Amino acid sequence: GTAHIPVMNAAAEKIMKANPDIRITVAGGGSGLGVQKAGEGLVQIGNAGRALSAEEVAEYGLVSFPFAVDGVCTVVHPENPLGSITSQQLQDIFAGRITNWKELGGSDHEIHLFTRDEASGTRKVYWSKALAKAEIAASANVVASNGAMKTAVGKDPYAIGYVSIGHLDASLKAPDLDGVAVTQENAADGTYPVTRKLYMNTKGEPEGLTRAFIDYILGEDGAGIIVDAGYLPVGGK
């Protein structure tokens, strides 16, 4: 899952610096791929921005370790005047019923719609909680990761999409949702509703270095890395 990459990269770097004989490779391809690769035994840890399904647990024998709380938010270009949006407006935009920014008080220009593929955990929580499981127009542009979404929306003044809150920076603008500001603190206490947990998954109970890596992420050092990446540790450390 690509939302996790900042945490995993930072942890891997610190571990490898302290232990030069350890090699940790981090890659992203979406939550579905993370689950599949772990289940097939091709990686030691497969991350997902959603809980495992009963089918995935049964098929692969996976064990889950939640490590962070994340929010997923709507994003537009920083120059977009949109300061707030409602859930109903989002449903109308993503379904293709609102197609011009002037309908939202902006300029007379077509809305460029961006989404993720159906294997994405980020998409799943946004579709479920921000869009109330409403349809997403087939004409929406599909991007492969949080990073790709960030790049696409950050370069297009007429774009709208969504990313993990941990990926927010000055290249994006996150409008308030139904009057609630987009912050991880609001996500953590439930004020901001579009939230999920981030999980590490292993095939069976982890052992050796795999167990040590998970323990590191779940420990005090990992909590600091999680906070630095813009997330909140599970348990609110």
Coordinates of N, CA and C in Angstrom, one line a residue:
G1 N 0.8 -1.2 0.0 CA 0.0 0.0 0.0 C 0.9 1.2 0.0
T2 N 0.6 2.2 -0.9 CA 1.5 3.3 -1.1 C 1.4 4.4 0.0
A3 N 0.4 4.4 0.8 CA 0.3 5.4 1.9 C 1.4 5.1 3.0
H4 N 1.8 3.9 3.0 CA 2.8 3.5 4.1 C 4.2 3.8 3.8
I5 N 4.5 4.1 2.5 CA 5.9 4.2 2.0 C 6.8 5.1 2.9
P6 N 6.3 6.3 3.2 CA 7.2 7.2 4.1 C 7.6 6.6 5.4
V7 N 6.7 5.9 6.0 CA 7.0 5.2 7.3 C 8.0 4.1 7.1
M8 N 7.7 3.3 6.1 CA 8.6 2.1 5.9 C 10.0 2.5 5.4
N9 N 10.1 3.5 4.5 CA 11.4 4.0 4.0 C 12.2 4.5 5.2
A10 N 11.6 5.3 6.0 CA 12.3 5.9 7.1 C 12.8 4.8 8.1
A11 N 11.9 3.9 8.4 CA 12.3 2.8 9.3 C 13.4 1.9 8.7
A12 N 13.3 1.6 7.4 CA 14.3 0.8 6.8 C 15.7 1.5 6.8
E13 N 15.7 2.8 6.5 CA 16.9 3.6 6.5 C 17.6 3.6 7.8
K14 N 16.8 3.8 8.9 CA 17.4 3.8 10.3 C 17.9 2.4 10.6
I15 N 17.2 1.4 10.3 CA 17.6 0.0 10.7 C 18.9 -0.4 9.9
M16 N 18.9 -0.1 8.6 CA 20.1 -0.4 7.8 C 21.3 0.4 8.2
K17 N 21.1 1.6 8.6 CA 22.3 2.4 9.1 C 22.9 1.8 10.4
A18 N 22.0 1.3 11.2 CA 22.5 0.8 12.5 C 23.0 -0.7 12.3
N19 N 22.5 -1.4 11.3 CA 22.8 -2.8 11.0 C 23.2 -2.9 9.6
P20 N 24.4 -2.6 9.1 CA 24.8 -2.6 7.7 C 24.6 -4.0 7.0
D21 N 24.5 -5.1 7.8 CA 24.3 -6.4 7.1 C 22.9 -6.7 6.8
I22 N 21.9 -5.8 7.2 CA 20.5 -6.0 6.9 C 20.2 -5.3 5.7
R23 N 19.4 -5.9 4.8 CA 18.9 -5.2 3.6 C 17.4 -5.2 3.6
I24 N 16.8 -4.1 3.5 CA 15.3 -4.0 3.4 C 15.0 -3.2 2.2
T25 N 14.1 -3.8 1.4 CA 13.6 -3.2 0.1 C 12.2 -2.8 0.3
V26 N 11.8 -1.6 0.0 CA 10.5 -1.1 0.1 C 9.9 -0.7 -1.3
A27 N 8.7 -1.2 -1.6 CA 8.1 -0.9 -2.9 C 6.6 -0.7 -2.6
G28 N 6.0 0.0 -3.5 CA 4.5 0.3 -3.4 C 3.8 -0.1 -4.7
G29 N 2.6 -0.7 -4.5 CA 1.8 -1.0 -5.7 C 0.3 -1.1 -5.4
G30 N 0.0 -0.6 -4.2 CA -1.4 -0.6 -3.8 C -1.7 -1.7 -2.8
S31 N -2.7 -1.5 -2.0 CA -3.0 -2.5 -0.9 C -3.3 -3.9 -1.4
G32 N -4.0 -4.0 -2.5 CA -4.3 -5.3 -3.0 C -3.1 -6.1 -3.4
L33 N -2.1 -5.4 -4.0 CA -0.8 -6.0 -4.3 C 0.0 -6.4 -3.1
G34 N -0.1 -5.5 -2.1 CA 0.7 -5.8 -0.8 C 0.2 -7.1 -0.2
V35 N -1.2 -7.3 -0.1 CA -1.8 -8.5 0.4 C -1.4 -9.7 -0.4
Q36 N -1.5 -9.6 -1.7 CA -1.2 -10.7 -2.6 C 0.2 -11.2 -2.5
K37 N 1.1 -10.2 -2.6 CA 2.6 -10.6 -2.6 C 3.0 -11.2 -1.2
A38 N 2.4 -10.7 -0.1 CA 2.7 -11.4 1.2 C 2.0 -12.8 1.2
G39 N 0.8 -12.9 0.7 CA 0.1 -14.2 0.7 C 0.8 -15.2 -0.2
E40 N 1.5 -14.8 -1.2 CA 2.2 -15.7 -2.1 C 3.6 -16.0 -1.6
G41 N 4.0 -15.3 -0.5 CA 5.3 -15.6 0.0 C 6.4 -14.9 -0.7
L42 N 6.1 -13.9 -1.5 CA 7.1 -13.2 -2.3 C 7.7 -12.0 -1.6
V43 N 7.1 -11.5 -0.5 CA 7.6 -10.5 0.4 C 7.4 -11.0 1.8
Q44 N 8.2 -10.5 2.7 CA 8.0 -10.8 4.2 C 6.8 -10.1 4.8
I45 N 6.6 -8.8 4.4 CA 5.6 -8.0 4.9 C 4.8 -7.3 3.7
G46 N 3.5 -7.4 3.7 CA 2.7 -6.8 2.7 C 1.8 -5.8 3.4
N47 N 1.9 -4.5 3.1 CA 1.1 -3.5 3.8 C -0.2 -3.2 3.1
A48 N -1.2 -2.8 3.9 CA -2.5 -2.5 3.3 C -3.1 -1.4 4.1
G49 N -3.8 -0.5 3.4 CA -4.5 0.6 4.0 C -6.0 0.3 4.3
R50 N -6.2 -1.0 4.6 CA -7.5 -1.5 4.9 C -7.4 -2.8 5.6
A51 N -8.4 -3.2 6.3 CA -8.4 -4.5 7.0 C -8.5 -5.6 5.9
L52 N -7.9 -6.8 6.3 CA -8.0 -7.9 5.4 C -9.4 -8.4 5.3
S53 N -9.8 -8.9 4.2 CA -11.1 -9.6 4.1 C -11.0 -11.0 4.6
A54 N -12.2 -11.6 5.0 CA -12.2 -12.9 5.5 C -11.6 -13.9 4.5
E55 N -11.9 -13.6 3.2 CA -11.4 -14.5 2.1 C -9.9 -14.4 2.0
E56 N -9.3 -13.2 2.2 CA -7.8 -13.1 2.1 C -7.2 -13.9 3.3
V57 N -7.8 -13.8 4.5 CA -7.2 -14.5 5.6 C -7.3 -16.0 5.4
A58 N -8.4 -16.4 4.9 CA -8.6 -17.9 4.6 C -7.7 -18.4 3.5
E59 N -7.6 -17.6 2.5 CA -6.8 -18.1 1.3 C -5.3 -18.1 1.6
Y60 N -4.8 -17.0 2.3 CA -3.4 -16.9 2.5 C -2.8 -17.2 3.9
G61 N -3.7 -17.3 4.9 CA -3.2 -17.5 6.2 C -2.4 -16.3 6.8
L62 N -2.9 -15.1 6.5 CA -2.2 -13.8 6.8 C -2.5 -13.4 8.3
V63 N -1.6 -12.8 8.9 CA -1.7 -12.2 10.2 C -1.5 -10.7 10.1
S64 N -2.4 -9.9 10.7 CA -2.4 -8.4 10.5 C -1.8 -7.7 11.8
F65 N -1.1 -6.6 11.5 CA -0.6 -5.8 12.6 C -0.9 -4.3 12.3
P66 N -2.0 -3.8 12.9 CA -2.3 -2.4 12.7 C -1.2 -1.5 13.4
F67 N -0.8 -0.5 12.7 CA 0.3 0.4 13.3 C 0.0 1.9 13.2
A68 N -0.9 2.3 12.4 CA -1.1 3.8 12.4 C -2.6 4.0 12.0
V69 N -3.0 5.2 12.4 CA -4.3 5.8 12.0 C -4.1 6.8 11.0
D70 N -4.9 6.8 9.9 CA -4.7 7.7 8.8 C -6.1 8.2 8.3
G71 N -6.1 9.4 7.8 CA -7.2 10.0 7.2 C -7.0 10.0 5.7
V72 N -8.1 10.0 4.9 CA -8.0 10.2 3.5 C -8.8 11.5 3.2
C73 N -8.3 12.4 2.4 CA -8.9 13.6 2.1 C -9.0 14.0 0.7
T74 N -10.0 14.8 0.4 CA -10.1 15.4 -0.9 C -9.0 16.5 -1.1
V75 N -8.4 16.5 -2.3 CA -7.4 17.5 -2.6 C -7.6 18.2 -4.0
V76 N -7.2 19.4 -4.0 CA -7.3 20.3 -5.2 C -5.9 21.0 -5.3
H77 N -5.8 21.7 -6.4 CA -4.6 22.5 -6.6 C -4.6 23.6 -5.6
P78 N -3.4 24.0 -5.1 CA -3.3 25.1 -4.1 C -3.9 26.4 -4.6
E79 N -4.0 26.7 -5.9 CA -4.6 27.9 -6.4 C -6.1 27.9 -6.5
N80 N -6.7 26.7 -6.3 CA -8.1 26.6 -6.4 C -8.8 27.3 -5.2
P81 N -9.7 28.2 -5.5 CA -10.3 28.9 -4.4 C -11.2 28.1 -3.4
L82 N -11.5 26.9 -3.8 CA -12.4 26.0 -3.0 C -11.9 25.8 -1.6
G83 N -12.6 26.3 -0.6 CA -12.1 26.2 0.8 C -12.9 25.1 1.6
S84 N -14.0 24.7 1.1 CA -14.8 23.7 1.8 C -15.7 23.0 0.8
I85 N -16.1 21.8 1.1 CA -17.0 21.0 0.2 C -17.8 20.1 1.1
T86 N -19.0 19.7 0.6 CA -19.9 18.8 1.3 C -19.8 17.4 0.7
S87 N -20.2 16.5 1.5 CA -20.2 15.1 1.0 C -21.1 15.0 -0.2
Q88 N -22.2 15.7 -0.2 CA -23.1 15.6 -1.4 C -22.5 16.1 -2.7
Q89 N -21.8 17.3 -2.5 CA -21.1 17.8 -3.7 C -20.0 16.8 -4.2
L90 N -19.3 16.2 -3.3 CA -18.3 15.2 -3.7 C -18.9 14.1 -4.4
Q91 N -20.1 13.6 -3.9 CA -20.7 12.5 -4.6 C -21.2 12.9 -6.0
D92 N -21.6 14.2 -6.2 CA -22.1 14.7 -7.5 C -20.9 14.9 -8.4
I93 N -19.7 15.3 -7.9 CA -18.5 15.5 -8.7 C -18.0 14.1 -9.2
F94 N -17.8 13.2 -8.3 CA -17.2 11.9 -8.7 C -18.2 11.1 -9.5
A95 N -19.5 11.3 -9.4 CA -20.4 10.6 -10.3 C -20.6 11.3 -11.6
G96 N -20.0 12.5 -11.8 CA -20.1 13.2 -13.1 C -21.3 14.0 -13.2
R97 N -22.0 14.3 -12.1 CA -23.2 15.2 -12.2 C -22.8 16.7 -12.1
I98 N -21.7 17.0 -11.4 CA -21.1 18.3 -11.4 C -19.8 18.2 -12.2
T99 N -19.7 19.0 -13.2 CA -18.6 18.8 -14.1 C -17.8 20.1 -14.4
N100 N -18.3 21.3 -13.8 CA -17.6 22.6 -14.0 C -17.4 23.2 -12.7
W101 N -16.2 23.8 -12.5 CA -15.9 24.5 -11.3 C -16.8 25.7 -11.0
K102 N -17.5 26.3 -12.0 CA -18.4 27.4 -11.7 C -19.6 27.0 -10.9
E103 N -19.9 25.7 -10.9 CA -21.0 25.2 -10.1 C -20.7 25.1 -8.6
L104 N -19.4 25.3 -8.3 CA -18.9 25.3 -6.9 C -18.3 26.7 -6.6
G105 N -18.6 27.7 -7.4 CA -18.2 29.0 -7.1 C -16.8 29.4 -7.6
G106 N -16.3 28.5 -8.5 CA -15.0 28.7 -9.1 C -15.1 29.3 -10.5
S107 N -14.0 29.1 -11.2 CA -13.9 29.6 -12.6 C -14.7 28.7 -13.5
D108 N -15.0 29.2 -14.7 CA -15.8 28.5 -15.7 C -14.8 27.5 -16.5
H109 N -14.6 26.4 -15.8 CA -13.6 25.4 -16.4 C -14.0 24.0 -16.0
E110 N -13.9 23.1 -16.9 CA -14.2 21.7 -16.7 C -13.4 21.1 -15.5
I111 N -14.1 20.3 -14.6 CA -13.4 19.6 -13.5 C -12.6 18.4 -14.1
H112 N -11.4 18.3 -13.7 CA -10.6 17.1 -14.1 C -10.5 16.2 -12.9
L113 N -11.2 15.0 -13.1 CA -11.4 14.1 -12.0 C -10.3 13.0 -12.0
F114 N -9.8 12.8 -10.8 CA -8.8 11.7 -10.6 C -9.2 10.8 -9.5
T115 N -8.9 9.5 -9.7 CA -9.2 8.5 -8.7 C -8.1 7.4 -8.8
R116 N -8.3 6.4 -7.9 CA -7.3 5.3 -7.8 C -8.0 4.0 -8.4
D117 N -7.2 3.0 -8.6 CA -7.8 1.7 -9.1 C -8.5 1.0 -7.9
E118 N -9.2 -0.1 -8.2 CA -10.1 -0.7 -7.2 C -9.3 -1.5 -6.2
A119 N -8.0 -1.8 -6.4 CA -7.2 -2.5 -5.5 C -6.7 -1.6 -4.4
S120 N -6.9 -0.3 -4.5 CA -6.3 0.7 -3.6 C -7.1 0.8 -2.3
G121 N -6.4 0.7 -1.2 CA -7.0 0.9 0.1 C -7.4 2.3 0.3
T122 N -6.7 3.3 -0.2 CA -7.0 4.7 -0.1 C -8.4 4.9 -0.8
R123 N -8.5 4.3 -2.0 CA -9.8 4.4 -2.7 C -10.9 3.8 -1.9
K124 N -10.7 2.7 -1.3 CA -11.8 2.0 -0.7 C -12.3 2.8 0.5
V125 N -11.5 3.4 1.3 CA -12.0 4.2 2.4 C -12.6 5.5 1.9
Y126 N -12.1 6.1 0.9 CA -12.7 7.4 0.4 C -14.0 7.1 -0.2
W127 N -14.1 6.0 -1.1 CA -15.4 5.6 -1.7 C -16.4 5.3 -0.7
S128 N -16.0 4.6 0.4 CA -17.0 4.1 1.4 C -17.4 5.2 2.3
K129 N -16.5 6.1 2.7 CA -16.8 7.1 3.8 C -17.0 8.5 3.3
A130 N -16.3 8.9 2.3 CA -16.5 10.3 1.7 C -17.6 10.3 0.7
L131 N -17.7 9.2 -0.1 CA -18.6 9.2 -1.2 C -19.9 8.3 -0.9
A132 N -19.9 7.7 0.3 CA -21.0 6.9 0.7 C -21.3 5.8 -0.3
K133 N -20.3 5.2 -0.8 CA -20.3 4.1 -1.8 C -21.1 4.5 -3.1
A134 N -21.1 5.8 -3.4 CA -21.8 6.2 -4.6 C -20.8 5.9 -5.8
E135 N -21.4 5.9 -7.0 CA -20.6 5.6 -8.2 C -19.5 6.6 -8.4
I136 N -18.4 6.1 -9.1 CA -17.3 6.9 -9.6 C -17.4 6.9 -11.1
A137 N -17.4 8.0 -11.7 CA -17.6 8.1 -13.2 C -16.5 7.3 -13.9
A138 N -16.8 6.6 -14.9 CA -15.9 5.8 -15.7 C -14.9 6.7 -16.4
S139 N -15.2 8.0 -16.6 CA -14.3 8.9 -17.3 C -13.2 9.5 -16.4
A140 N -13.3 9.1 -15.1 CA -12.2 9.6 -14.2 C -10.9 9.1 -14.5
N141 N -9.8 9.9 -14.4 CA -8.5 9.5 -14.7 C -8.0 8.6 -13.5
V142 N -7.4 7.5 -13.8 CA -6.9 6.5 -12.7 C -5.4 6.7 -12.6
V143 N -5.0 6.9 -11.3 CA -3.6 7.0 -11.1 C -3.2 5.8 -10.1
A144 N -1.9 5.5 -10.1 CA -1.5 4.2 -9.5 C -1.1 4.3 -8.0
S145 N -1.0 5.5 -7.4 CA -0.5 5.6 -6.1 C -0.8 6.9 -5.5
N146 N -0.6 7.1 -4.1 CA -0.7 8.4 -3.5 C 0.2 9.4 -4.1
G147 N 1.4 8.9 -4.4 CA 2.4 9.8 -5.0 C 2.0 10.3 -6.3
A148 N 1.5 9.4 -7.2 CA 1.0 9.8 -8.5 C -0.2 10.8 -8.4
M149 N -1.0 10.5 -7.5 CA -2.2 11.4 -7.3 C -1.7 12.8 -6.9
K150 N -0.7 12.8 -6.0 CA -0.2 14.1 -5.5 C 0.4 14.9 -6.7
T151 N 1.2 14.2 -7.5 CA 1.8 14.9 -8.7 C 0.7 15.4 -9.7
A152 N -0.3 14.5 -10.0 CA -1.3 14.9 -10.9 C -2.1 16.1 -10.5
V153 N -2.6 16.1 -9.3 CA -3.4 17.2 -8.8 C -2.6 18.4 -8.5
G154 N -1.4 18.2 -8.1 CA -0.5 19.4 -7.8 C -0.1 20.1 -9.0
K155 N -0.2 19.5 -10.2 CA 0.2 20.2 -11.4 C -1.0 20.7 -12.3
D156 N -2.2 20.4 -11.8 CA -3.4 20.7 -12.6 C -4.3 21.6 -11.8
P157 N -4.4 22.9 -12.2 CA -5.3 23.8 -11.4 C -6.8 23.5 -11.4
Y158 N -7.2 22.5 -12.3 CA -8.6 22.2 -12.4 C -8.9 20.7 -12.0
A159 N -7.9 20.2 -11.3 CA -8.0 18.8 -10.9 C -8.7 18.7 -9.5
I160 N -9.3 17.5 -9.2 CA -9.7 17.1 -7.9 C -9.5 15.6 -7.7
G161 N -9.0 15.2 -6.6 CA -8.7 13.8 -6.3 C -8.7 13.6 -4.8
Y162 N -7.9 12.6 -4.3 CA -7.9 12.3 -2.9 C -6.6 11.6 -2.6
V163 N -6.1 11.9 -1.4 CA -4.8 11.2 -0.9 C -4.9 10.9 0.6
S164 N -4.0 10.1 1.0 CA -3.8 9.9 2.4 C -3.3 11.3 3.0
I165 N -3.8 11.6 4.2 CA -3.5 12.9 4.8 C -1.9 12.9 5.1
G166 N -1.3 11.8 5.3 CA 0.1 11.8 5.5 C 0.9 12.3 4.3
H167 N 0.3 12.3 3.1 CA 0.9 12.8 1.9 C 0.7 14.3 1.6
L168 N -0.1 15.0 2.5 CA -0.4 16.4 2.3 C 0.9 17.2 2.4
D169 N 1.1 18.2 1.5 CA 2.1 19.2 1.7 C 1.7 20.4 0.9
A170 N 2.6 21.4 0.7 CA 2.2 22.7 0.1 C 1.8 22.5 -1.4
S171 N 2.1 21.4 -2.0 CA 1.7 21.2 -3.4 C 0.2 20.9 -3.6
L172 N -0.5 20.6 -2.4 CA -1.9 20.3 -2.5 C -2.7 21.2 -1.5
K173 N -4.0 21.3 -1.8 CA -4.9 21.9 -0.8 C -6.0 21.0 -0.5
A174 N -6.3 20.9 0.8 CA -7.4 20.0 1.3 C -8.5 20.8 1.8
P175 N -9.6 20.9 1.1 CA -10.8 21.7 1.5 C -11.4 21.0 2.8
D176 N -12.0 21.8 3.6 CA -12.8 21.2 4.8 C -13.9 20.3 4.2
L177 N -14.2 19.3 4.9 CA -15.3 18.4 4.5 C -16.5 18.6 5.5
D178 N -17.6 19.0 5.0 CA -18.8 19.2 5.8 C -18.5 20.1 7.0
G179 N -17.6 21.1 6.8 CA -17.3 22.0 7.8 C -16.2 21.6 8.8
V180 N -15.6 20.4 8.6 CA -14.6 19.9 9.4 C -13.2 20.0 8.8
A181 N -12.3 20.6 9.5 CA -10.9 20.8 8.9 C -10.2 19.4 8.8
V182 N -9.4 19.3 7.8 CA -8.7 18.1 7.5 C -7.4 18.1 8.3
T183 N -7.4 17.4 9.4 CA -6.1 17.2 10.2 C -6.1 15.8 10.7
Q184 N -4.9 15.3 11.0 CA -4.8 13.9 11.6 C -5.4 13.9 13.0
E185 N -5.4 15.0 13.7 CA -5.9 15.1 15.1 C -7.5 14.9 15.0
N186 N -8.1 15.6 14.0 CA -9.5 15.4 13.8 C -9.9 14.0 13.4
A187 N -9.0 13.4 12.6 CA -9.2 12.0 12.2 C -9.1 11.1 13.3
A188 N -8.1 11.4 14.2 CA -7.9 10.5 15.4 C -9.0 10.5 16.4
D189 N -9.7 11.6 16.6 CA -10.7 11.7 17.6 C -12.1 11.5 16.9
G190 N -12.2 11.2 15.6 CA -13.4 10.9 15.0 C -14.2 12.1 14.4
T191 N -13.7 13.3 14.7 CA -14.4 14.5 14.2 C -14.4 14.5 12.7
Y192 N -13.2 14.1 12.1 CA -13.1 14.0 10.6 C -13.4 12.5 10.4
P193 N -14.4 12.1 9.6 CA -14.8 10.8 9.5 C -14.1 9.8 8.5
V194 N -13.4 10.4 7.6 CA -12.8 9.5 6.5 C -11.5 9.0 6.9
T195 N -11.5 7.9 7.7 CA -10.3 7.4 8.4 C -10.2 5.9 8.2
R196 N -9.0 5.4 8.4 CA -8.7 4.0 8.3 C -7.5 3.7 9.1
K197 N -7.2 2.4 9.4 CA -6.0 2.0 10.0 C -5.1 1.5 8.9
L198 N -3.8 1.6 9.1 CA -2.8 1.1 8.2 C -2.2 -0.2 8.8
Y199 N -2.0 -1.2 8.0 CA -1.7 -2.6 8.5 C -0.4 -3.1 7.9
M200 N 0.4 -3.8 8.7 CA 1.4 -4.7 8.1 C 0.9 -6.1 8.2
N201 N 1.0 -6.9 7.1 CA 0.5 -8.3 7.1 C 1.6 -9.3 6.8
T202 N 1.6 -10.4 7.5 CA 2.6 -11.5 7.2 C 1.9 -12.8 7.0
K203 N 2.6 -13.7 6.3 CA 2.0 -15.0 6.1 C 2.4 -15.9 7.3
G204 N 1.4 -16.1 8.1 CA 1.6 -16.8 9.4 C 2.3 -15.8 10.4
E205 N 2.6 -16.3 11.6 CA 3.2 -15.5 12.6 C 4.6 -15.1 12.2
P206 N 5.0 -13.9 12.2 CA 6.4 -13.5 11.8 C 7.4 -14.0 12.8
E207 N 8.6 -14.2 12.2 CA 9.8 -14.7 13.0 C 11.0 -13.9 12.6
G208 N 12.0 -14.0 13.4 CA 13.3 -13.5 13.1 C 13.3 -12.0 12.8
L209 N 14.0 -11.6 11.7 CA 14.1 -10.2 11.3 C 12.7 -9.6 11.0
T210 N 11.8 -10.4 10.4 CA 10.5 -9.9 10.1 C 9.8 -9.4 11.4
R211 N 9.9 -10.3 12.4 CA 9.3 -10.0 13.7 C 10.0 -8.7 14.3
A212 N 11.3 -8.7 14.2 CA 12.0 -7.5 14.8 C 11.6 -6.2 14.1
F213 N 11.4 -6.3 12.8 CA 11.0 -5.1 12.0 C 9.6 -4.6 12.5
I214 N 8.7 -5.6 12.6 CA 7.3 -5.2 13.1 C 7.4 -4.6 14.5
D215 N 8.2 -5.3 15.4 CA 8.3 -4.8 16.8 C 8.9 -3.4 16.8
Y216 N 9.8 -3.1 15.9 CA 10.4 -1.7 15.8 C 9.3 -0.7 15.4
I217 N 8.5 -1.0 14.4 CA 7.5 -0.1 13.9 C 6.5 0.1 15.1
L218 N 6.2 -0.9 15.8 CA 5.2 -0.8 16.9 C 5.7 -0.2 18.2
G219 N 7.0 -0.1 18.3 CA 7.7 0.4 19.5 C 7.8 2.0 19.5
E220 N 8.6 2.4 20.4 CA 8.7 3.9 20.6 C 9.4 4.6 19.4
D221 N 10.4 4.0 18.9 CA 11.1 4.5 17.7 C 10.2 4.6 16.5
G222 N 9.4 3.5 16.3 CA 8.5 3.5 15.2 C 7.4 4.5 15.4
A223 N 6.9 4.8 16.6 CA 5.9 5.8 16.9 C 6.4 7.2 16.4
G224 N 7.7 7.4 16.7 CA 8.2 8.7 16.3 C 8.3 8.9 14.7
I225 N 8.6 7.8 14.1 CA 8.6 7.8 12.6 C 7.2 8.0 12.1
I226 N 6.2 7.3 12.6 CA 4.9 7.4 12.2 C 4.4 8.8 12.3
V227 N 4.7 9.5 13.4 CA 4.2 10.9 13.7 C 4.9 11.8 12.7
D228 N 6.2 11.6 12.4 CA 7.0 12.4 11.5 C 6.4 12.3 10.1
A229 N 5.8 11.1 9.7 CA 5.3 10.9 8.4 C 3.9 11.5 8.3
G230 N 3.3 12.0 9.4 CA 2.0 12.6 9.3 C 0.9 11.8 9.7
Y231 N 1.2 10.6 10.3 CA 0.1 9.7 10.8 C 0.1 9.7 12.3
L232 N -0.8 8.9 12.9 CA -0.8 8.8 14.3 C -0.7 7.3 14.7
P233 N 0.2 7.0 15.6 CA 0.4 5.6 16.0 C -0.9 5.0 16.5
V234 N -1.1 3.7 16.3 CA -2.3 3.0 16.9 C -2.0 3.1 18.4
G235 N -3.0 3.5 19.1 CA -2.9 3.7 20.6 C -2.6 5.1 20.9
G236 N -2.3 6.0 19.9 CA -2.2 7.4 20.1 C -0.9 7.8 20.8
K237 N 0.2 7.1 20.7 CA 1.5 7.4 21.3 C 2.0 8.8 20.8

